[in-house]
mmCIF file of C-alpha atoms in Angstrom:
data_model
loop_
_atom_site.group_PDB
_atom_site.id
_atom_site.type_symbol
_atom_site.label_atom_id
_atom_site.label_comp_id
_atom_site.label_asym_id
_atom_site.label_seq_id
_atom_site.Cartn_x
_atom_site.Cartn_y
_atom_site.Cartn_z
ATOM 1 C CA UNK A 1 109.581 41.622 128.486
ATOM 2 C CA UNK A 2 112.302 44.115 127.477
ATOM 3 C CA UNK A 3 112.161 43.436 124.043
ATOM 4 C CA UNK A 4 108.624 43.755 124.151
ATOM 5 C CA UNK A 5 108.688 47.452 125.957
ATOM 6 C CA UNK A 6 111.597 48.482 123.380
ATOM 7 C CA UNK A 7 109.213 47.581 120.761
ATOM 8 C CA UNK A 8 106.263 49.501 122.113
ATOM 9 C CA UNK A 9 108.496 52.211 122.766
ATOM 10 C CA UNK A 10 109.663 52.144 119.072
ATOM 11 C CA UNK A 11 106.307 51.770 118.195
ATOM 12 C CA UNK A 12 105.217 54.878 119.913
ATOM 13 C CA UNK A 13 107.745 57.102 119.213
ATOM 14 C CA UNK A 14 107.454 56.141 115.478
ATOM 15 C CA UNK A 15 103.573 56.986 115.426
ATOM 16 C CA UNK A 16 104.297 60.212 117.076
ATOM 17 C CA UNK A 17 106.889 61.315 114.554
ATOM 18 C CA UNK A 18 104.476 60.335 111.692
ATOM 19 C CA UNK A 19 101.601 62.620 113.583
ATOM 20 C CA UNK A 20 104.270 65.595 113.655
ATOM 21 C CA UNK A 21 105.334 64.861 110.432
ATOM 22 C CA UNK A 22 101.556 65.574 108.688
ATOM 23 C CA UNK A 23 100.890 68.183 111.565
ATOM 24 C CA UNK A 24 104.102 70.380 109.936
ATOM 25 C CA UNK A 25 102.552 69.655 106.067
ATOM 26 C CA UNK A 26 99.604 70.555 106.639
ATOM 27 C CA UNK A 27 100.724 73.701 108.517
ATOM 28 C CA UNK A 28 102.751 74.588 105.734
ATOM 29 C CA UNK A 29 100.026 74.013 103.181
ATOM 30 C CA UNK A 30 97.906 75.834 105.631
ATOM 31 C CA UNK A 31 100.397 79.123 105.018
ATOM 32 C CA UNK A 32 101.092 78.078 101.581
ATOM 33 C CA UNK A 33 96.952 78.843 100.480
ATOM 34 C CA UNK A 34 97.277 81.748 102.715
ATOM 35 C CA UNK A 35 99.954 83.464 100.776
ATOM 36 C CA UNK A 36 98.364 82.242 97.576
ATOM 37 C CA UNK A 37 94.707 83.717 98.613
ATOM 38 C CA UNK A 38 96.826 86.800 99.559
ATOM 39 C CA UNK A 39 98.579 87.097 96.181
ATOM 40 C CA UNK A 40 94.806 86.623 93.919
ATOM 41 C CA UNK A 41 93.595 89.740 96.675
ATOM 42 C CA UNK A 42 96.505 91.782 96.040
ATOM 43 C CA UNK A 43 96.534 91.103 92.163
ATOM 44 C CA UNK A 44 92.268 91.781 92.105
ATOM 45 C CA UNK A 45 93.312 95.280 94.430
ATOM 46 C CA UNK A 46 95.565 96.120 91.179
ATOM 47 C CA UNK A 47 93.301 95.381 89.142
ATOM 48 C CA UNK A 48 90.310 97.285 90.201
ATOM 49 C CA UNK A 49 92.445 100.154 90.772
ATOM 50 C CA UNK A 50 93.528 100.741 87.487
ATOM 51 C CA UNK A 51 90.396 100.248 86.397
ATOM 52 C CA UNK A 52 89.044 103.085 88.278
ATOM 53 C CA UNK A 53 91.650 105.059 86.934
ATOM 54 C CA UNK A 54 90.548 104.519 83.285
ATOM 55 C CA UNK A 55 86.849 103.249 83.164
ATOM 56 C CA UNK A 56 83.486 105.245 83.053
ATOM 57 C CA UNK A 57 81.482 102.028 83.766
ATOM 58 C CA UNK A 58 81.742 98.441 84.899
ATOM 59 C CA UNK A 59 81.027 96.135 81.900
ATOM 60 C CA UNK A 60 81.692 92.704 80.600
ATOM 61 C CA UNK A 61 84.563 94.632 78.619
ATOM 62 C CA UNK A 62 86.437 95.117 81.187
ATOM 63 C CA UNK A 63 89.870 93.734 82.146
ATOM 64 C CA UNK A 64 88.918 93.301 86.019
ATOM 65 C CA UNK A 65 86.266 90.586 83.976
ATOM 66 C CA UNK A 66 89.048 88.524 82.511
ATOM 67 C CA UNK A 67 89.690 85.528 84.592
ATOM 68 C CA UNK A 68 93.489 84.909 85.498
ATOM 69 C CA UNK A 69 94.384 81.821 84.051
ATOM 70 C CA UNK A 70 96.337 78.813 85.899
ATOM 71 C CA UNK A 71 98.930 80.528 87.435
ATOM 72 C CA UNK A 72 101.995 77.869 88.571
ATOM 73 C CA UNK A 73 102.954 78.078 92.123
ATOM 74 C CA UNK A 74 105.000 76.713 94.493
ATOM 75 C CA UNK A 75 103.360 72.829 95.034
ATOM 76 C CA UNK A 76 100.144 74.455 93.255
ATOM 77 C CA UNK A 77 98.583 76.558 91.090
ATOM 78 C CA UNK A 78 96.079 79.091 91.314
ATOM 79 C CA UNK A 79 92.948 80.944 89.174
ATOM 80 C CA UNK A 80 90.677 83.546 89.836
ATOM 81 C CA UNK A 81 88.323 85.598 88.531
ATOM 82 C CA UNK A 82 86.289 89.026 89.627
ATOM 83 C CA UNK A 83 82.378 88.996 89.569
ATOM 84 C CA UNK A 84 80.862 92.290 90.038
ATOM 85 C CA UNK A 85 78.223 91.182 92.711
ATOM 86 C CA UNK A 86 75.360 94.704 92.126
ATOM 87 C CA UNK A 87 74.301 92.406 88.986
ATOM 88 C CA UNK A 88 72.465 90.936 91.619
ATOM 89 C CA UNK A 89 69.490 92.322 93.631
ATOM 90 C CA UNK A 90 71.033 93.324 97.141
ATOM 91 C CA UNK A 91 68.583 91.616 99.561
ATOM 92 C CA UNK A 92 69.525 94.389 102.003
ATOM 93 C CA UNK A 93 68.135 96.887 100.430
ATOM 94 C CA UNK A 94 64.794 95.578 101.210
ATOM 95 C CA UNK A 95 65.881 97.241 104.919
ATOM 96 C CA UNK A 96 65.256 101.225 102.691
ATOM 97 C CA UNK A 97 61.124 100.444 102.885
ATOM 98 C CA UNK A 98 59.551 102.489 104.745
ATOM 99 C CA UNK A 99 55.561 104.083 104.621
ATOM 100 C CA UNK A 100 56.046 106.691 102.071
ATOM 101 C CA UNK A 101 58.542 104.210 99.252
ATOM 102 C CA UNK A 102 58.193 100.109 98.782
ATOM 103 C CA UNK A 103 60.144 100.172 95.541
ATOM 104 C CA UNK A 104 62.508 97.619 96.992
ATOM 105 C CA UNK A 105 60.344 95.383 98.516
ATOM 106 C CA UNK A 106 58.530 95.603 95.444
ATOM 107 C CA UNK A 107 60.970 94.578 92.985
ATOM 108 C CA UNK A 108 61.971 91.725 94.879
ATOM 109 C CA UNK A 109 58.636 90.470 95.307
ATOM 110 C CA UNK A 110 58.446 90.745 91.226
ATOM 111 C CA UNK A 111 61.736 88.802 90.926
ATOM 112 C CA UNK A 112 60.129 86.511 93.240
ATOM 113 C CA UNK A 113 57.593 86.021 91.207
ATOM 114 C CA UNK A 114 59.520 85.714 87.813
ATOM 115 C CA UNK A 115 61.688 82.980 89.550
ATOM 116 C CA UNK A 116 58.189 81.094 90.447
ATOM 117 C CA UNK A 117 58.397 81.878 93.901
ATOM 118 C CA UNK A 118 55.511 82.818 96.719
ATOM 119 C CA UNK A 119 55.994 86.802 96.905
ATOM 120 C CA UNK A 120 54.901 86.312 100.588
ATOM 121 C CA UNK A 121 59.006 85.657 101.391
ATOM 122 C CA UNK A 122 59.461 89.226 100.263
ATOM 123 C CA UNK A 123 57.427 89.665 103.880
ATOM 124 C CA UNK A 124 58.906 87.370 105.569
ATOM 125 C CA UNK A 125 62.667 88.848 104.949
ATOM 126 C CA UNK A 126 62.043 92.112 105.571
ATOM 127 C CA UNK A 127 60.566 90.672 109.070
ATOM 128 C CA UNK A 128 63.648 88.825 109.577
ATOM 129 C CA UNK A 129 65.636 91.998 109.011
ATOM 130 C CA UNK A 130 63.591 94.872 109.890
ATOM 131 C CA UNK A 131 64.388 96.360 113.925
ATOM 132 C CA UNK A 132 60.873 95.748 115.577
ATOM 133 C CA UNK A 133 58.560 92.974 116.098
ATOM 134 C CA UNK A 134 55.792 93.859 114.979
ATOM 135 C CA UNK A 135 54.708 90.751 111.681
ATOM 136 C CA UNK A 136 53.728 92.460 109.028
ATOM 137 C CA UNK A 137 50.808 91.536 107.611
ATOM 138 C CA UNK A 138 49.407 89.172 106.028
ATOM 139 C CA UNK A 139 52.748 87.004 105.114
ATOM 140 C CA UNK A 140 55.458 88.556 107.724
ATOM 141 C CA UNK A 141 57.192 86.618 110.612
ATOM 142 C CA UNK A 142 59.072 87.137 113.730
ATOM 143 C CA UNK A 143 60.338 86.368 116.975
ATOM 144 C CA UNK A 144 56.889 84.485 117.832
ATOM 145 C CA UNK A 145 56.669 82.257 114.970
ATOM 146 C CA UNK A 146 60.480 81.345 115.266
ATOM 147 C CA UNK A 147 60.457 80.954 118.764
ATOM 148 C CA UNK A 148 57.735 77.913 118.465
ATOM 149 C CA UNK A 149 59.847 76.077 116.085
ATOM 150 C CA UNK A 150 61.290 72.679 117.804
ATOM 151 C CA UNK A 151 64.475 74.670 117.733
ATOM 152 C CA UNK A 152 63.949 77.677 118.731
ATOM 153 C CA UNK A 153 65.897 81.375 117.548
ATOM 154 C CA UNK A 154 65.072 84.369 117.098
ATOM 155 C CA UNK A 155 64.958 87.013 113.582
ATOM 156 C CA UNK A 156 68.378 88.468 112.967
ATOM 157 C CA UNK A 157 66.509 92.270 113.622
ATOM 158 C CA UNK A 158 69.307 93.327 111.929
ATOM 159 C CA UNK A 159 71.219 93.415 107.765
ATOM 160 C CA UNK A 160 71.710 90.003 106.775
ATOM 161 C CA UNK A 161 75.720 88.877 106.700
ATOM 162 C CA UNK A 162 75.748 86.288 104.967
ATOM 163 C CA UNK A 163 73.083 84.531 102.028
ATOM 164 C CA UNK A 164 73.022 81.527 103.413
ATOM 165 C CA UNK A 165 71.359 82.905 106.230
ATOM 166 C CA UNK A 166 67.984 83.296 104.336
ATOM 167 C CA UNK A 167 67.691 79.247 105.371
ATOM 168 C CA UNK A 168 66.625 80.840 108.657
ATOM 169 C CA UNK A 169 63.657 82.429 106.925
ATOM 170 C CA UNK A 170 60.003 81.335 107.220
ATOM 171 C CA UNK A 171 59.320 79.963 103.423
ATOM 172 C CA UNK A 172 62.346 79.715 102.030
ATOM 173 C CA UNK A 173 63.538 75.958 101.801
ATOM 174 C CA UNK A 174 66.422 74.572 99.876
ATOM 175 C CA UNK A 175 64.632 74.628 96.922
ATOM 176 C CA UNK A 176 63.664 78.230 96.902
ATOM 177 C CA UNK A 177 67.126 79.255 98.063
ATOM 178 C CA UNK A 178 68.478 77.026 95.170
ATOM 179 C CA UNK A 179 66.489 79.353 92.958
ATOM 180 C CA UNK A 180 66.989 82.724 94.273
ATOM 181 C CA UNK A 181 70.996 81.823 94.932
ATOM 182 C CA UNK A 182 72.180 83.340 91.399
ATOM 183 C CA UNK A 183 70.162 86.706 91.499
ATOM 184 C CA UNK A 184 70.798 87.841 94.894
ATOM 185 C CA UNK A 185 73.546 88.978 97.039
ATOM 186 C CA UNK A 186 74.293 90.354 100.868
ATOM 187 C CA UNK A 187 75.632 94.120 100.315
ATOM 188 C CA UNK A 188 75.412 97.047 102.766
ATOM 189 C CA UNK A 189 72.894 98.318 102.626
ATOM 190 C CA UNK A 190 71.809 101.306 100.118
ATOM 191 C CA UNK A 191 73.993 99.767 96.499
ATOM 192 C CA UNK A 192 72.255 100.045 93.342
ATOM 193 C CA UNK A 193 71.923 97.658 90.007
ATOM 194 C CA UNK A 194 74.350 97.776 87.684
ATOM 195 C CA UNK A 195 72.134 97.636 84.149
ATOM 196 C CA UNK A 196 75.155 96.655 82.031
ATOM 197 C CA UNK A 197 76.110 93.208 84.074
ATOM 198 C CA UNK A 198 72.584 92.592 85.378
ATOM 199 C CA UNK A 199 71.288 89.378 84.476
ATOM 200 C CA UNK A 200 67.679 89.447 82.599
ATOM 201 C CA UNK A 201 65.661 88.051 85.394
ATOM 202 C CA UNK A 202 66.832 90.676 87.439
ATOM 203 C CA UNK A 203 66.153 93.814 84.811
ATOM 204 C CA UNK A 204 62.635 92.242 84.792
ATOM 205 C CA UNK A 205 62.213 92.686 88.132
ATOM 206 C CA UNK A 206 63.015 96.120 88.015
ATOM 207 C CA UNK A 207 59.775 97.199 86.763
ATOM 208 C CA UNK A 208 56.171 96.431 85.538
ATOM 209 C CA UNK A 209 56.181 95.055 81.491
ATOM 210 C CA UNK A 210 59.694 94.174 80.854
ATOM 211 C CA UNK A 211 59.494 90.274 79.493
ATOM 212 C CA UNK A 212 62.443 87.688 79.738
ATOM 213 C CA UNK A 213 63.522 88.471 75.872
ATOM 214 C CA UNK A 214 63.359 92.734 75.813
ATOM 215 C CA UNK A 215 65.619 91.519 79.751
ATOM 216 C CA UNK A 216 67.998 89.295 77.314
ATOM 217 C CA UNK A 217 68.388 91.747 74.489
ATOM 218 C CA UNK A 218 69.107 94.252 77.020
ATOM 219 C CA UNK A 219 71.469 92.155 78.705
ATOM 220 C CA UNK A 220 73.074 91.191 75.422
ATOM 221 C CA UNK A 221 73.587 94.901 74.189
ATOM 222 C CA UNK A 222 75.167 96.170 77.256
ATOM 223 C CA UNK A 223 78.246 93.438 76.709
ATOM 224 C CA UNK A 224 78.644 94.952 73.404
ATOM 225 C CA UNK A 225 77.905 98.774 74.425
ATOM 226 C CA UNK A 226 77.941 99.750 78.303
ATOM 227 C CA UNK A 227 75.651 102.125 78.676
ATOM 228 C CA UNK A 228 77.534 105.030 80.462
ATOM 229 C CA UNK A 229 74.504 107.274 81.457
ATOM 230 C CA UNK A 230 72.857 106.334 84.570
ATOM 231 C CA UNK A 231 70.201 109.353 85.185
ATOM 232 C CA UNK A 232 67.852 108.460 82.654
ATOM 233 C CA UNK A 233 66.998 105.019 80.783
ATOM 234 C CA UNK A 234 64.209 104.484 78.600
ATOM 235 C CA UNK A 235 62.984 100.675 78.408
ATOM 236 C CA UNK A 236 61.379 99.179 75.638
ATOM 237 C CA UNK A 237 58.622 97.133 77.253
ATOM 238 C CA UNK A 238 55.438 96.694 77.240
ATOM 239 C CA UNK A 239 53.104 97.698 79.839
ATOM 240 C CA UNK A 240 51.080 95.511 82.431
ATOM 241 C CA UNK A 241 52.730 93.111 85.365
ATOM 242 C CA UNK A 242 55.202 90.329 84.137
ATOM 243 C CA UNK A 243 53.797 86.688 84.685
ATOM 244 C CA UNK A 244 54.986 84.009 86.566
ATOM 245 C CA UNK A 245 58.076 82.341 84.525
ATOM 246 C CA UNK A 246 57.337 84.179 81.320
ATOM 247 C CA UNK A 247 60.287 82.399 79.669
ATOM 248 C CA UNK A 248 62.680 82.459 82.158
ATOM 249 C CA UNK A 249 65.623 79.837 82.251
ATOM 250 C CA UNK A 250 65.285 77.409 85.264
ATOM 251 C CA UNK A 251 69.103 77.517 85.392
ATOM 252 C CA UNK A 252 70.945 80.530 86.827
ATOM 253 C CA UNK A 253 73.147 82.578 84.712
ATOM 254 C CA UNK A 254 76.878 84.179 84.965
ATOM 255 C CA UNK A 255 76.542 87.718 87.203
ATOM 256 C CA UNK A 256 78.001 90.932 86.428
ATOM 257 C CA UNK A 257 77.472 94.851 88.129
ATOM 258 C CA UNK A 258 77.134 98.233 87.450
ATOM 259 C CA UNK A 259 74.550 99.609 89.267
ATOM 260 C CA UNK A 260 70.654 100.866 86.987
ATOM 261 C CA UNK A 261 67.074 100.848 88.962
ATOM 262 C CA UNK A 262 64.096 101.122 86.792
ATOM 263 C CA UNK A 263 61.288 103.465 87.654
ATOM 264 C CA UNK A 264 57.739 102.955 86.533
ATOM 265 C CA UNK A 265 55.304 106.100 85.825
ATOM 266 C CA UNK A 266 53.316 105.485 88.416
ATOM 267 C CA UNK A 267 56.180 105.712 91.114
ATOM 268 C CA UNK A 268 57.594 108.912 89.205
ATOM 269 C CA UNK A 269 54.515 110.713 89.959
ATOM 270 C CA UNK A 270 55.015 109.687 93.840
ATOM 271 C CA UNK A 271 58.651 110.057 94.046
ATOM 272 C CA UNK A 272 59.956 113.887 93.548
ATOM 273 C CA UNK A 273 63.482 112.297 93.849
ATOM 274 C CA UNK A 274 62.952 111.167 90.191
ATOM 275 C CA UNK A 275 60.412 113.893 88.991
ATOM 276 C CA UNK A 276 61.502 116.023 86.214
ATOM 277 C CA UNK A 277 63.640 113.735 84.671
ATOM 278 C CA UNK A 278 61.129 111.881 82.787
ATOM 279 C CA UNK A 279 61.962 113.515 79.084
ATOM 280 C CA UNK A 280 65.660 113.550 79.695
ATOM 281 C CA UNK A 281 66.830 110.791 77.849
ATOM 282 C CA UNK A 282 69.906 110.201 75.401
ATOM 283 C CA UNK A 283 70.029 109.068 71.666
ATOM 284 C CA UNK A 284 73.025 107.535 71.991
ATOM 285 C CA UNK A 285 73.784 104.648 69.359
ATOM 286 C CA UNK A 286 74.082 102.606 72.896
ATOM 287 C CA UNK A 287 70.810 103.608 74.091
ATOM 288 C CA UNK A 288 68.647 103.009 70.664
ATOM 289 C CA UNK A 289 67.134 99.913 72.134
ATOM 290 C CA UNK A 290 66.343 101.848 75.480
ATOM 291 C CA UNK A 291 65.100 104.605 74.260
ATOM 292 C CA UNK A 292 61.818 104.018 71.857
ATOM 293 C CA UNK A 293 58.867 104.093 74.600
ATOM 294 C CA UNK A 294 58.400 106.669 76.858
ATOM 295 C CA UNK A 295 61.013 106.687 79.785
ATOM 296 C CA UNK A 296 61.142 104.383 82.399
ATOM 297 C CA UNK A 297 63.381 106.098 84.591
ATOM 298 C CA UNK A 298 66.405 104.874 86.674
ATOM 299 C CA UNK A 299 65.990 105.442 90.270
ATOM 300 C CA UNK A 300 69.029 103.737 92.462
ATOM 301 C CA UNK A 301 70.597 102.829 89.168
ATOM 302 C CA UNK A 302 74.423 103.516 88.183
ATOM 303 C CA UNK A 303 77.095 102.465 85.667
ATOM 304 C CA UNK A 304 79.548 101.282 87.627
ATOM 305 C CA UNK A 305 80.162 98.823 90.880
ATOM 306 C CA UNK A 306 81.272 100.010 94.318
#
């Protein structure tokens, strides 16, 4: 019987020391990514601060869009690299329609509708966001529809925090998320597009008659030559609305910022913010592809990132 409790005993105590053992490496290794996520934000914070210092615009050229390369570390290594998120359309935005403007909600229902996507989630998003209760008709939901669902919530009423959280949304499955993952982001709200890392799909959605390849070539030019002058862009498109998956990719593609909003005639003429800039466009070498229809003009729209 005593050997037997001895045994247990050693048993026990052995167990335990094991259990403290992994508790203490994974505490250090716990403290060990710390220091290492620490040391990518401090090197990114030096990064983007020099480029301030030096760069006009936010581009592909840039050094803050090289990636670090494996960096050796104590029992690790580490690699990063910086994506300018205002490539993307800010879904939070959609929270500046009011009466009197739309333009957001209306270029997200376009890039809605490039991706192959029911506009009516343009509704439903700004329902989830938007501070009353009132569903906006005929596509909108809120605190009555959700509240019927076997588990019940509420809308957020408030900017969203976090993508994911467009899961929560009437209409948008995994599927559609899937889809709309690459070209949209969760910014406070009130940031702009930047036209020189904006990926085509979203430069289509930016106005009325720009198809998927006058999107790439613009895409494409910009990584050569940033454009630098965000009050006025002309766009070489065509007029009329852009149809459903007119060439566009089913696969997502890399992002990139600086912040350009398109604005079509027909919103010029009801905006005064914009009015009077519609001749005042540059012949830069860097703007020759923009610049050989009559001005679609940049409202919200800026060269650089925040």
């Amino acid at each position: 019987i005593i050997i037997g409790l001895i045994t247990s005993a050693t048993v026990a105590m052995a167990v335990r020391q094991n259990t403290d053992i992994d508790m203490t490496y994974r505490v250090i290794r716990s403290d060990q990514s710390a220091l290492h996520a620490k040391a990518i934000e401090l090197w990114a914070g030096n990064v983007l601060k020099q480029d301030l210092q030096v760069a006009q615009t936010d581009s592909a050229l840039d050094d803050w869009n090289q990636p670090l390369n494996k960096v050796a570390m104590q029992q690790g290594s580490v690699t990063a690299q910086i994506q300018d998120l205002q490539g993307r359309f800010n879904i939070n935005n959609l929270l500046l329609t009011t009466d009197k403007s739309n333009l957001e909600l209306v270029r997200f229902k376009r890039l809605l509708s490039i991706l192959g996507l029911d506009e009516s989630i343009g509704d439903t998003v700004l329902d989830w966001m938007d501070h009353d209760t009132q569903t906006r008709f005929p596509n909108g939901a809120e605190d009555e529809y959700y509240l019927s669902l076997d588990t019940a919530y509420r809308s957020a009423n408030q900017v969203i925090q976090d993508i994911s959280e467009l899961r929560k949304v009437r209409g948008v499955d995994q599927a559609s998320y899937e889809r709309l993952l690459p070209f949209i982001v969760a910014l406070p709200v009130g940031t702009e597009i930047n036209i020189n890392t904006a990926l085509p799909e979203v430069i289509m959605s930016l106005a009325d008659g720009i198809d998927y390849g006058t999107a790439s070539t613009i895409s494409a030019t910009t990584d050569e030559e940033p454009i630098s002058d965000a009050d006025s862009v002309a766009l070489n498109g065509s007029s009329g609305d852009v149809a459903i998956n007119s060439g566009v990719p089913a696969n997502g593609h890399n992002e990139g910022s600086s912040s350009y909003s398109f604005q079509y005639q027909q919103w010029i003429e009801e905006d005064s913010s914009v009015s009077g800039l519609q001749n005042n466009i540059t012949n830069d070498s860097e703007q020759n592809l923009l610049a050989n229809n009559p001005a679609i003009l940049a409202a919200g729209i800026d060269s650089k990132g925040i």
